[in-house]
GROMACS .gro file of C-alpha atoms in nm:
model
  124
    1MET     CA    1  10.327  10.562   7.602
    2LYS     CA    2  10.431  10.735   7.285
    3ILE     CA    3  10.270  10.754   6.959
    4GLY     CA    4  10.457  10.809   6.624
    5GLY     CA    5  10.706  10.613   6.361
    6SER     CA    6  11.086  10.650   6.397
    7SER     CA    7  11.071  10.964   6.661
    8PRO     CA    8  10.765  10.890   6.880
    9ALA     CA    9  10.624  11.166   7.093
   10LEU     CA   10  10.542  11.123   7.454
   11VAL     CA   11  10.178  11.118   7.537
   12PRO     CA   12  10.129  11.382   7.786
   13GLY     CA   13  10.021  11.295   8.162
   14VAL     CA   14  10.072  10.935   8.136
   15GLN     CA   15  10.066  10.808   8.507
   16SER     CA   16  10.071  10.442   8.460
   17TRP     CA   17   9.955  10.186   8.201
   18SER     CA   18   9.911   9.802   8.176
   19ALA     CA   19   9.822   9.560   7.913
   20GLU     CA   20   9.649   9.233   7.907
   21ASP     CA   21   9.780   9.015   7.633
   22SER     CA   22   9.533   8.741   7.582
   23ALA     CA   23   9.412   8.475   7.332
   24GLN     CA   24   9.080   8.314   7.284
   25GLU     CA   25   9.088   7.968   7.418
   26LEU     CA   26   9.009   7.691   7.186
   27ASP     CA   27   8.937   7.325   7.260
   28GLY     CA   28   9.210   7.124   7.037
   29THR     CA   29   9.115   6.800   7.240
   30THR     CA   30   9.140   6.485   7.025
   31ALA     CA   31   9.138   6.110   7.088
   32GLU     CA   32   9.518   6.122   7.093
   33ASP     CA   33   9.519   6.311   7.389
   34GLY     CA   34   9.420   6.002   7.602
   35GLY     CA   35   9.120   6.173   7.786
   36PHE     CA   36   9.268   6.472   7.878
   37GLU     CA   37   9.194   6.832   7.765
   38HIS     CA   38   9.423   7.009   7.519
   39PRO     CA   39   9.341   7.379   7.495
   40ASP     CA   40   9.490   7.582   7.229
   41ASP     CA   41   9.505   7.954   7.170
   42GLY     CA   42   9.306   8.114   6.893
   43LEU     CA   43   9.254   8.498   6.823
   44ALA     CA   44   9.517   8.714   7.012
   45SER     CA   45   9.406   9.034   7.143
   46LEU     CA   46   9.570   9.326   7.369
   47ARG     CA   47   9.380   9.532   7.600
   48VAL     CA   48   9.565   9.848   7.735
   49SER     CA   49   9.460  10.045   8.046
   50ALA     CA   50   9.604  10.381   8.103
   51GLN     CA   51   9.570  10.665   8.352
   52LEU     CA   52   9.680  11.029   8.223
   53VAL     CA   53   9.691  11.318   8.431
   54ILE     CA   54   9.688  11.629   8.246
   55ASP     CA   55   9.819  11.982   8.371
   56ILE     CA   56   9.531  12.209   8.268
   57THR     CA   57   9.706  12.507   8.365
   58ALA     CA   58   9.963  12.466   8.078
   59GLY     CA   59   9.675  12.413   7.829
   60ASP     CA   60   9.768  12.056   7.743
   61LEU     CA   61   9.401  11.912   7.769
   62VAL     CA   62   9.326  11.697   7.495
   63SER     CA   63   8.990  11.540   7.435
   64ILE     CA   64   9.026  11.129   7.412
   65SER     CA   65   8.668  10.993   7.337
   66ARG     CA   66   8.565  10.651   7.284
   67GLY     CA   67   8.615  10.581   6.921
   68THR     CA   68   8.932  10.759   6.880
   69VAL     CA   69   9.183  10.571   6.669
   70VAL     CA   70   9.544  10.588   6.760
   71THR     CA   71   9.844  10.493   6.508
   72ASN     CA   72  10.181  10.364   6.610
   73LEU     CA   73  10.109  10.337   6.980
   74LYS     CA   74  10.420  10.249   7.165
   75LEU     CA   75  10.440  10.108   7.538
   76TYR     CA   76  10.776  10.158   7.714
   77ALA     CA   77  10.901  10.011   8.055
   78ASP     CA   78  10.990  10.391   8.171
   79ILE     CA   79  11.050  10.716   8.002
   80GLY     CA   80  11.426  10.650   7.922
   81ALA     CA   81  11.367  10.316   7.761
   82THR     CA   82  11.451  10.286   7.396
   83THR     CA   83  11.283   9.972   7.305
   84PRO     CA   84  10.910   9.948   7.332
   85ILE     CA   85  10.762   9.645   7.496
   86TYR     CA   86  10.454   9.674   7.267
   87THR     CA   87  10.402   9.831   6.961
   88LEU     CA   88  10.026   9.879   6.793
   89PRO     CA   89  10.045   9.999   6.451
   90VAL     CA   90   9.648  10.069   6.503
   91ALA     CA   91   9.456  10.086   6.810
   92LYS     CA   92   9.127  10.222   6.920
   93VAL     CA   93   8.986  10.378   7.244
   94PHE     CA   94   8.699  10.185   7.368
   95LYS     CA   95   8.648  10.336   7.696
   96SER     CA   96   8.700  10.686   7.800
   97SER     CA   97   8.644  10.808   8.175
   98PRO     CA   98   8.736  11.174   8.224
   99LYS     CA   99   8.751  11.313   8.610
  100GLY     CA  100   8.716  11.653   8.720
  101GLU     CA  101   8.996  11.913   8.777
  102ILE     CA  102   9.184  11.890   9.116
  103ASN     CA  103   9.469  12.135   9.173
  104GLY     CA  104   9.506  12.225   8.784
  105ARG     CA  105   9.511  11.871   8.692
  106PHE     CA  106   9.249  11.677   8.473
  107THR     CA  107   9.252  11.280   8.494
  108TYR     CA  108   9.144  11.061   8.206
  109ASP     CA  109   9.123  10.656   8.258
  110ILE     CA  110   9.125  10.506   7.899
  111GLU     CA  111   9.103  10.158   7.755
  112ILE     CA  112   9.257  10.092   7.442
  113ARG     CA  113   9.257   9.757   7.222
  114SER     CA  114   9.471   9.691   6.948
  115VAL     CA  115   9.327   9.663   6.605
  116GLY     CA  116   9.515   9.384   6.387
  117PRO     CA  117   9.845   9.266   6.476
  118TYR     CA  118  10.087   9.390   6.745
  119THR     CA  119  10.407   9.312   6.870
  120LEU     CA  120  10.573   9.205   7.189
  121ALA     CA  121  10.951   9.301   7.245
  122ASP     CA  122  11.186   9.197   7.498
  123PRO     CA  123  11.258   9.533   7.676
  124ASN     CA  124  11.608   9.418   7.788
   0.00000   0.00000   0.00000
């Protein structure tokens, strides 16, 4: 995960992320469908779950609370990738689950949703 424009900065401590790209299911069935359903997609949404493990001995602890707005969030396949899989111009944290310190590390599980449009790119 990186945040920023043309030179995005790495979000410290990201251990993993997953994205659920979905759409509202609409009923587009008409008589022309001959008695078979014809589902169609409506509003698109992207939900991102991430786990961050932050080294608090280095002073890197940053509070990530529900309601935090994130701009230019980019999700990459790995740290060396140059093209993001997803780009979210605006996103918002909807769930923040901080966990206690273990061996100098603090863990956050967060859930983020895209606010408005987002893009999907082929990471190859």
